[in-house]
XYZ file of C-alpha atoms in Angstrom:
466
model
C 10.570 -56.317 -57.917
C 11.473 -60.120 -56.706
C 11.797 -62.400 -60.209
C 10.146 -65.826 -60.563
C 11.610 -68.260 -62.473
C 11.147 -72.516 -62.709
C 14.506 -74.265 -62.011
C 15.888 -75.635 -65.155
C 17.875 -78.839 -65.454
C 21.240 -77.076 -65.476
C 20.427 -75.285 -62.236
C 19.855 -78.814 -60.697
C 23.272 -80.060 -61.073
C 25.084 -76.716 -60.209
C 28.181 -77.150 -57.964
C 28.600 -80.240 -59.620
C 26.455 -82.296 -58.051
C 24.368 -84.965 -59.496
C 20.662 -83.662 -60.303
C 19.287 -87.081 -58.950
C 21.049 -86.565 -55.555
C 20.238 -83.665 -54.789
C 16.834 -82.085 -52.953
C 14.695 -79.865 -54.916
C 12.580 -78.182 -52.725
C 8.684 -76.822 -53.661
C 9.914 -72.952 -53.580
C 13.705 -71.276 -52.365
C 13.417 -67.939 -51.758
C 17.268 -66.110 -52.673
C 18.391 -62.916 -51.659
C 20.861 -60.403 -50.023
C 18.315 -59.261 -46.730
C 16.470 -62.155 -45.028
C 15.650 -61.900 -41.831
C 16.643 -64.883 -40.281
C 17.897 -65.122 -36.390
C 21.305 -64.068 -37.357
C 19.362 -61.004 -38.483
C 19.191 -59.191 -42.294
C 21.647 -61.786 -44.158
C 22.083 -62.878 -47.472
C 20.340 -66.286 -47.621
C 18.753 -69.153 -49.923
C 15.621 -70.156 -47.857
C 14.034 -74.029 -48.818
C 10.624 -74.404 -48.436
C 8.813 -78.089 -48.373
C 5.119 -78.573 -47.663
C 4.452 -75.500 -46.206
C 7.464 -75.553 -43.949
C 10.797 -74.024 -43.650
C 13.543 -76.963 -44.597
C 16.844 -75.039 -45.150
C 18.696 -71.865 -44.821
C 22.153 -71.754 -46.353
C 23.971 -68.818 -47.288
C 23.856 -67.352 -50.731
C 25.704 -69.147 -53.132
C 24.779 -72.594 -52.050
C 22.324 -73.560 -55.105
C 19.345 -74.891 -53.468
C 17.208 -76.114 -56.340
C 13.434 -75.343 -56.444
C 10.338 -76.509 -58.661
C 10.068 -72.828 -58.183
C 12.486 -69.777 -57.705
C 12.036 -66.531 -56.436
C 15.147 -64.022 -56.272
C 14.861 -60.734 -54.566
C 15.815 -57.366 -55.572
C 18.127 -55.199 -54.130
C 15.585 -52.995 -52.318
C 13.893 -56.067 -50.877
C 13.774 -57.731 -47.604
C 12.401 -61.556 -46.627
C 10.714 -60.941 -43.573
C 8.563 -63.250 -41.189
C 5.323 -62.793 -41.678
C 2.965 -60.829 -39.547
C 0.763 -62.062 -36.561
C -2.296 -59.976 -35.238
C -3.639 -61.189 -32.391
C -5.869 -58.646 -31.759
C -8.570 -58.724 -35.224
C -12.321 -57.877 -35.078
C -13.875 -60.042 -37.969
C -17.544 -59.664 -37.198
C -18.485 -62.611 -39.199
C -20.680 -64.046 -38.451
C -23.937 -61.270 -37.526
C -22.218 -58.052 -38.614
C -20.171 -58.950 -42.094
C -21.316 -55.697 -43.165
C -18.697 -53.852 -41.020
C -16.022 -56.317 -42.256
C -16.289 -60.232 -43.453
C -13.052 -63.265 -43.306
C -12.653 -62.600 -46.671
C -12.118 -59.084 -46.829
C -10.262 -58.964 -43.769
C -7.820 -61.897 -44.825
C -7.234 -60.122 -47.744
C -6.583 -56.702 -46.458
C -3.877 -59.240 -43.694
C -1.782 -60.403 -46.611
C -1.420 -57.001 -48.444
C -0.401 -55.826 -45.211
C 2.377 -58.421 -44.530
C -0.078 -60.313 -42.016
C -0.353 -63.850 -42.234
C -1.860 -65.335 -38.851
C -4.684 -63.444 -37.345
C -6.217 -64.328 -34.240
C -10.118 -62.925 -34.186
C -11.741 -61.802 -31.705
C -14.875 -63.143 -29.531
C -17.141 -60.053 -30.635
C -18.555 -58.245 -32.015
C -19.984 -61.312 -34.439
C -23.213 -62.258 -33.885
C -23.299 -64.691 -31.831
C -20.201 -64.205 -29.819
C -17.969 -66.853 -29.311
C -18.866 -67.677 -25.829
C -19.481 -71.648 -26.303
C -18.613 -74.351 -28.698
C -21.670 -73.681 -30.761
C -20.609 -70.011 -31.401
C -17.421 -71.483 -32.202
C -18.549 -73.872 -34.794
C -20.483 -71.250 -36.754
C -17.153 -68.714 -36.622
C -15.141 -71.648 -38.048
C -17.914 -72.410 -40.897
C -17.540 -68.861 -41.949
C -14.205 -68.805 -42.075
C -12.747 -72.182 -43.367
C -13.678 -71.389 -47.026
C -12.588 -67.713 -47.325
C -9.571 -67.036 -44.983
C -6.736 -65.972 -47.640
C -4.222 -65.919 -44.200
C -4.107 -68.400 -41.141
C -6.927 -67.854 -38.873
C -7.137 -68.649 -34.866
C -9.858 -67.533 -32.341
C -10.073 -66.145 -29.036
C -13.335 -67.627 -26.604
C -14.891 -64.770 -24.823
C -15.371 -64.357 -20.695
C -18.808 -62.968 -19.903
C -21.420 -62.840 -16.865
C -22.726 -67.108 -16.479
C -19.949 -68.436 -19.063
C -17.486 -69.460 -17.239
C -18.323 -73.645 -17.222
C -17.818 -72.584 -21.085
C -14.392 -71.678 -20.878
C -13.287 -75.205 -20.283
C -14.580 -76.429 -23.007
C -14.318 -73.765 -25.691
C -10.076 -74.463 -24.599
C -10.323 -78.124 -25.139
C -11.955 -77.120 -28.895
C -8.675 -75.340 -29.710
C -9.091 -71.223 -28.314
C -6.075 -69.302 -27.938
C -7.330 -68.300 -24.396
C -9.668 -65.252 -23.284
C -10.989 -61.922 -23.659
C -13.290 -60.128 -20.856
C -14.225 -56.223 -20.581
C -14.475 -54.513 -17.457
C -17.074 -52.031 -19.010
C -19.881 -52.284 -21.318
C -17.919 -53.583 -24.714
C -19.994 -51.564 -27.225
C -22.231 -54.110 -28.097
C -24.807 -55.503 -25.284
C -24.395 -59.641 -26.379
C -21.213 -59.068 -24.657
C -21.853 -57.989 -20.986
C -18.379 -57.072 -19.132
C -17.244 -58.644 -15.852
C -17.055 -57.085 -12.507
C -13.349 -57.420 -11.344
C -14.071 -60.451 -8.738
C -16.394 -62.233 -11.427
C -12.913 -61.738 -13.409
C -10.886 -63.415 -11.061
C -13.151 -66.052 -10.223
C -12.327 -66.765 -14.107
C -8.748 -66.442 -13.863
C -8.472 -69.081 -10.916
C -10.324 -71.105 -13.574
C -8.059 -70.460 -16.802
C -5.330 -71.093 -14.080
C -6.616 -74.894 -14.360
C -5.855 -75.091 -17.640
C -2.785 -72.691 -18.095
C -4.886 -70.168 -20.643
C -4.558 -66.630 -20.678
C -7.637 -63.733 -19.924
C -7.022 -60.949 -22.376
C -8.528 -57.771 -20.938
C -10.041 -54.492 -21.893
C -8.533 -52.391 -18.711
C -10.672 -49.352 -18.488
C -13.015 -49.143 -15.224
C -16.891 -49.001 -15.541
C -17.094 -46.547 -12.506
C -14.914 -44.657 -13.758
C -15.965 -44.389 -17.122
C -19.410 -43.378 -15.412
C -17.892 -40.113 -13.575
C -15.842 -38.947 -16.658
C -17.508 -36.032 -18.685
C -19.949 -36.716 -21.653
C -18.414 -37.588 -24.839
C -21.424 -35.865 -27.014
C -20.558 -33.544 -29.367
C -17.945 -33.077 -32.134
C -15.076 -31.684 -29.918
C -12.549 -34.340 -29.598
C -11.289 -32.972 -26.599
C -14.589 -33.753 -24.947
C -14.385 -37.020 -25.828
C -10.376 -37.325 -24.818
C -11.909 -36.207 -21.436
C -14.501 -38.603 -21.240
C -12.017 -42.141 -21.418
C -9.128 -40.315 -19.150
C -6.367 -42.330 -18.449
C -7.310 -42.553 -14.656
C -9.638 -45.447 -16.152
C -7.268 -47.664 -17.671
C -4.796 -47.192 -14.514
C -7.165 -47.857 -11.748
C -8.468 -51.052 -14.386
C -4.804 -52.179 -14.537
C -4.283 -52.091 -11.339
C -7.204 -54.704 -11.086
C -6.035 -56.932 -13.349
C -2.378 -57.137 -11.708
C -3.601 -58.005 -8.012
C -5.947 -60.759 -9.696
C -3.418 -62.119 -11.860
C -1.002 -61.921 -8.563
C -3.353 -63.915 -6.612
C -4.512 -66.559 -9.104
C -1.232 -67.009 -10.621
C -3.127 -67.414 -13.829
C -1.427 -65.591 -17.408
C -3.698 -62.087 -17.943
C -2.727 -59.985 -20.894
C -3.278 -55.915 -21.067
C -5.156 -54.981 -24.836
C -4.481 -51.925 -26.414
C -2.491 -50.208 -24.434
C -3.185 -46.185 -24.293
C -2.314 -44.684 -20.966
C 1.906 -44.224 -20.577
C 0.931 -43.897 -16.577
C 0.452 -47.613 -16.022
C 3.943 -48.653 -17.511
C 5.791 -48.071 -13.775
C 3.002 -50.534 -12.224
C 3.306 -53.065 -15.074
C 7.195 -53.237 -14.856
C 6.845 -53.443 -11.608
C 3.974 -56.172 -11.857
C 6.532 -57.987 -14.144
C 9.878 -58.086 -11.940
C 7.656 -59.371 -9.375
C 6.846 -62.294 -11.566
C 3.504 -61.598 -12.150
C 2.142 -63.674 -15.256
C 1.742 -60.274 -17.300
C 2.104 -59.080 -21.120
C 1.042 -56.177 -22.477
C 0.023 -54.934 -26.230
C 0.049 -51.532 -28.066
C -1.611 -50.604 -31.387
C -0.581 -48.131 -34.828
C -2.731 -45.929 -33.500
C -1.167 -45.089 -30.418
C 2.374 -44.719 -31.563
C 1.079 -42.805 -34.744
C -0.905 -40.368 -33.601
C -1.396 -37.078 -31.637
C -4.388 -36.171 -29.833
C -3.383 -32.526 -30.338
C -3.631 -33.545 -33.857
C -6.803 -34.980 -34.506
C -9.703 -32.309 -35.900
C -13.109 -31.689 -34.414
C -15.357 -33.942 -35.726
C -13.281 -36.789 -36.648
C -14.900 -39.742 -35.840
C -12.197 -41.807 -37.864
C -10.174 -41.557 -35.078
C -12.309 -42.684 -32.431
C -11.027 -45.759 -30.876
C -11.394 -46.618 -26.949
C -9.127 -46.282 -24.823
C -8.409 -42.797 -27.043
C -5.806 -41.663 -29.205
C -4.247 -39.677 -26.366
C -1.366 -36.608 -26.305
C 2.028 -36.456 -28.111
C 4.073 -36.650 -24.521
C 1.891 -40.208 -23.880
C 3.159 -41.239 -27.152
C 6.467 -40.706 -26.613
C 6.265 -42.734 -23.221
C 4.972 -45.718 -25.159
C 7.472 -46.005 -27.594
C 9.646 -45.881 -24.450
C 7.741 -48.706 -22.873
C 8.228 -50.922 -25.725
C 12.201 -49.985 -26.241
C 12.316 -50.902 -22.312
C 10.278 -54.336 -23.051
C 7.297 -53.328 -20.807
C 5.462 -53.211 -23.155
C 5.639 -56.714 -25.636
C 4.032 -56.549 -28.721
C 2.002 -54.240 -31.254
C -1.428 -55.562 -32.796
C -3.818 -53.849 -34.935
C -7.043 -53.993 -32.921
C -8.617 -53.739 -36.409
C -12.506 -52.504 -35.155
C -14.026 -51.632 -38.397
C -17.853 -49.988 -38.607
C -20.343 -49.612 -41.328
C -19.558 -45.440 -42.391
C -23.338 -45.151 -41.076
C -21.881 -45.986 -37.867
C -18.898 -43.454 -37.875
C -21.491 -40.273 -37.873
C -19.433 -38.848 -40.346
C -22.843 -36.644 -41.100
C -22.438 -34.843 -37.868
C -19.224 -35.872 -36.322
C -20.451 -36.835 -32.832
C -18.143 -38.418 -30.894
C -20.680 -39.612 -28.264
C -22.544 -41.601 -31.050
C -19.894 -42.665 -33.476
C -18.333 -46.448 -33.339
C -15.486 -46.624 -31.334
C -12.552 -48.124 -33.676
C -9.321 -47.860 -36.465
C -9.446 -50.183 -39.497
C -5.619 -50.685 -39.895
C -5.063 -54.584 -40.522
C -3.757 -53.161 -43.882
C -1.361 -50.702 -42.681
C 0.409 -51.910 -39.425
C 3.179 -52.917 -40.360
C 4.051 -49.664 -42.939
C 2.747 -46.984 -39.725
C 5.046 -48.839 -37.337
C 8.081 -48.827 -39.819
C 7.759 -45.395 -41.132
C 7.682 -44.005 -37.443
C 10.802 -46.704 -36.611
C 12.812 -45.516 -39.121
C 12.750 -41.434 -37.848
C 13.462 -42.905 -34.474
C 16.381 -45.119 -35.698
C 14.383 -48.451 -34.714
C 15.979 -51.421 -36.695
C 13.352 -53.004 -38.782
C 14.436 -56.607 -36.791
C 13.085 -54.879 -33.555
C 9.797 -53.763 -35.199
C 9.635 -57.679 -36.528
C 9.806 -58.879 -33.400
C 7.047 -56.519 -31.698
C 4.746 -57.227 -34.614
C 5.494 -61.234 -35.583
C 7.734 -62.910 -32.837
C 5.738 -61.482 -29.786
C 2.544 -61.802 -31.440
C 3.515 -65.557 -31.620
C 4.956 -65.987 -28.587
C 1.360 -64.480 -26.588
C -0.985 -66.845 -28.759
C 1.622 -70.015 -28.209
C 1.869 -70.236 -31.794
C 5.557 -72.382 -31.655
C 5.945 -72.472 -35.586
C 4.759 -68.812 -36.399
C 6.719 -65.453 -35.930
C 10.409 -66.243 -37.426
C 12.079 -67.628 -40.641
C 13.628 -70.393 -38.789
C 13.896 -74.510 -39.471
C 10.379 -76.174 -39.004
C 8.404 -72.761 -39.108
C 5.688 -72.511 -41.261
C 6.857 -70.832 -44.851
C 4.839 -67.434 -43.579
C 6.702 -64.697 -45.184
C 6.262 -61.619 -47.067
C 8.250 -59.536 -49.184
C 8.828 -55.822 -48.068
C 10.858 -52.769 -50.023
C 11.168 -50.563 -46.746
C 12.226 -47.984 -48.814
C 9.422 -47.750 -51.190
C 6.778 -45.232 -50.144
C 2.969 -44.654 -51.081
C 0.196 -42.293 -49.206
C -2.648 -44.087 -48.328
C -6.087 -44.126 -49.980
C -9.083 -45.443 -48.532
C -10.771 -46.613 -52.159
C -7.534 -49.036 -52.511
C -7.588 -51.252 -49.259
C -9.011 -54.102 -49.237
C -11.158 -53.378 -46.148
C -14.760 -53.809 -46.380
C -15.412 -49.906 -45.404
C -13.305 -47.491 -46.829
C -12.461 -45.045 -44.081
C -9.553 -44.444 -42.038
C -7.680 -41.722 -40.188
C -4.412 -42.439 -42.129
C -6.443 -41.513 -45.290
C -3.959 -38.873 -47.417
C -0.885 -39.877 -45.005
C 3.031 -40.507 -46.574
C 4.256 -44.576 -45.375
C 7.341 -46.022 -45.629
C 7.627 -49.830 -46.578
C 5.294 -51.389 -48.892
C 4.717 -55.334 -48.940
C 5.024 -56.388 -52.328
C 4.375 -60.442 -51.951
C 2.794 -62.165 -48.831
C 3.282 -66.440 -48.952
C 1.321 -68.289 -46.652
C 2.776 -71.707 -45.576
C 4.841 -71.390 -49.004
C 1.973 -70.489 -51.632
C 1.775 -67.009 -52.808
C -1.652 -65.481 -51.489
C -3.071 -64.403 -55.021
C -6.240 -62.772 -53.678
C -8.398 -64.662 -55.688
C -8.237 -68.147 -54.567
C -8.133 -68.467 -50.029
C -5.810 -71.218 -49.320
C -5.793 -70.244 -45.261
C -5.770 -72.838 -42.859
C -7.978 -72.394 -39.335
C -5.857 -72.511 -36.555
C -6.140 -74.776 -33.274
C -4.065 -74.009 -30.140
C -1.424 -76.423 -29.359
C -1.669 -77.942 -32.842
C 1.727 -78.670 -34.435
């Protein structure tokens, strides 16, 4: 485990310097594997008011008021940002609340989230909704916390404004979202939406799976999770793609693809992408964990939407993101009340569609890395540069001069199987429950303090703030 220690006089005037001249920083951070942008170095990291001031290598004797030295088995790494975080507070902070969800960020390595418009009550689809997310969050986010503004039906002289109050940009559905305060968009009421963001250079994030055809696909009732496979076939997603790509194409506005799931849209989005279309695109744990073939009957744990879909799709997706069509991997942490998983009869035609995995990304992703021989600085950059890099967050995402001091500390060859009753998630189910991970974060820091899970010292998050 990483030792703490105060810097004492002596250490001040090592290398013979005089103590008065030289800088003693708030924390340094020593060790043999930081992840910096000449990769997994040995490095002596400054940190100053929340912010990254040097990076020398080991040996140079940067003083702190406070000193933290790794251990052999551990790695500095950048810390996490998920862009793609149902809080539900406020309206539904019985399916998960800022504070537990903060909390179960930094035990996972996650230090910038970036909630989602739904499924809170209200959703944030004006300034109002806004300022009543930001109340409930500004005293008990224990990680950095942004917000997406939501695109619905009779919104859209909204959008302008909820940008100019500091969103990240914009999520629409093209089919009923689960939750009727959050009507979807037909495709041209999309577009005419787009050509608006366009104004303003924002971004629409979509849920790409088609309403009509949703409607023709079998019934998902009953406990067989083939049945419910069945009834969200990839066919939906495609045909909801495609949408999205000719709107984007003729707007010219910035459209992002959530969650991923069908492997049959990556030709059209690489193709979408060397045609210069304005076009990233997001996978989750889920879909690069698991196996369709897999899952049991009557398993509502794993129902998410778009599904959980066959081992040959996964493989295709890991492809996708080793080819770069794919950018980034986000949670889409969708946590339920159990009530509202049918666990009592295992329907998946009634059961809440969603994985709780804030927690856990960043150990699924490694432990399924490191049997494909995926460096862990690739997996960092789908899960914190990328992340960044979609959300415009310019000082998140790296351990680099001027970033914020976001960092965790991570022994990626530590192990632990999962349990349920020991994650800080409000509800304690999941369909990792029982399962053998690689990597365990040991520390999280958040702008330089050490997240202690007792006291939130999270900041709230504007875009374009510096």
């Amino acid at each position: 485990m990483s030792n703490t220690t105060e810097t004492s006089a002596g250490q001040q005037s090592a290398q013979g310097q005089d103590a008065e001249t030289r800088i003693v920083y708030d924390l340094v951070i020593s060790g043999a594997r930081v992840l910096t942008g000449a990769g997994i170095v040995g490095r002596e990291v400054g940190i100053s008011n929340g912010r990254v001031i040097a990076i020398e290598p080991l040996g140079n004797g940067l003083q702190g008021r406070e000193y933290v030295e790794l251990a052999p088995d551990e790695v500095m790494i950048p810390g996490l940002v998920d862009t793609h975080v149902h809080v539900n507070e406020p309206g539904r902070t019985e399916w998960e609340g800022f504070a537990s969800a903060t909390r179960a960020a930094a035990a996972g390595g996650v230090t910038t989230i970036v909630d989602m418009p739904l499924n809170s009550i209200p959703p944030t689809v004006d300034v109002a909704a806004l300022a009543l997310k930001r109340a409930a969050a500004e005293t008990q986010a224990f990680v950095d916390v942004g917000f997406w503004g939501g695109a619905i039906p009779g919104n859209q002289k909204d959008l302008r404004e909820l940008h100019d109050e500091g969103v990240f940009g914009f999520k629409c559905f093209l089919l009923h979202s689960g939750v009727d305060e959050f009507p979807y968009l037909e495709p041209d009421e999309m577009e005419a939406d787009m050509a608006e963001l366009r104004q303003f250079d924002s971004v629409m994030l979509v849920h790409a799976e088609d309403s009509r055809a949703i409607d023709r696909a079998p019934n998902a009732e009953g406990d067989q999770y083939g049945r419910f496979l069945a009834s969200r076939p990839r066919g939906a997603e495609n045909v909801a793609i495609a949408e999205v790509i000719e709107r984007a194409r003729w707007t010219g506005a910035r459209a992002h693809i959530l969650h991923l799931s069908s492997s049959d849209a990556l030709a059209m989005i690489a193709s979408a992408k060397r045609d210069g279309v304005k076009l990233s695109v997001e996978t989750c744990p889920h879909y690069l964990t698991l196996l369709a073939e897999e899952i049991p009957n009557g398993a509502t744990a794993y129902k998410c939407c778009p599904p959980i879909r066959e081992a040959s799709n996964r493989e295709l997706l890991w492809k996708g993101l080793a080819d770069g069509v794919i950018d980034c991997i986000v949670s889409d942490h969708s946590p339920s009340t159990l009530d509202l998983k049918d666990l009592e009869n295992g329907d998946f035609g009634v059961a809440w569609g969603g994985v709780a995995s804030l927690q856990l990304g960043l150990s699924l992703i490694w432990t399924e890395a490191k049997r494909r021989g995926i460096a862990l600085e690739q997996v960092l950059s789908w899960m914190a540069h990328k992340p960044a890099e979609l959300a415009r967050l310019s000082h998140k995402g790296h351990i680099a001069l001027g970033y914020d001091a976001d960092f965790s500390v991570f022994a990626p060859e530590e192990s632990y199987v999962v349990d349920v009753d020991a994650l800080h998630h409000r509800n304690p189910i999941s369909p990792y429950q029982g399962k053998a991970l690689a990597g365990k974060v040991r520390r999280t820091f958040v702008r330089g303090a050490e997240v202690d899970f007792q006291t939130p010292h999270g900041q709230l998050l504007r875009r374009g703030q510096a």
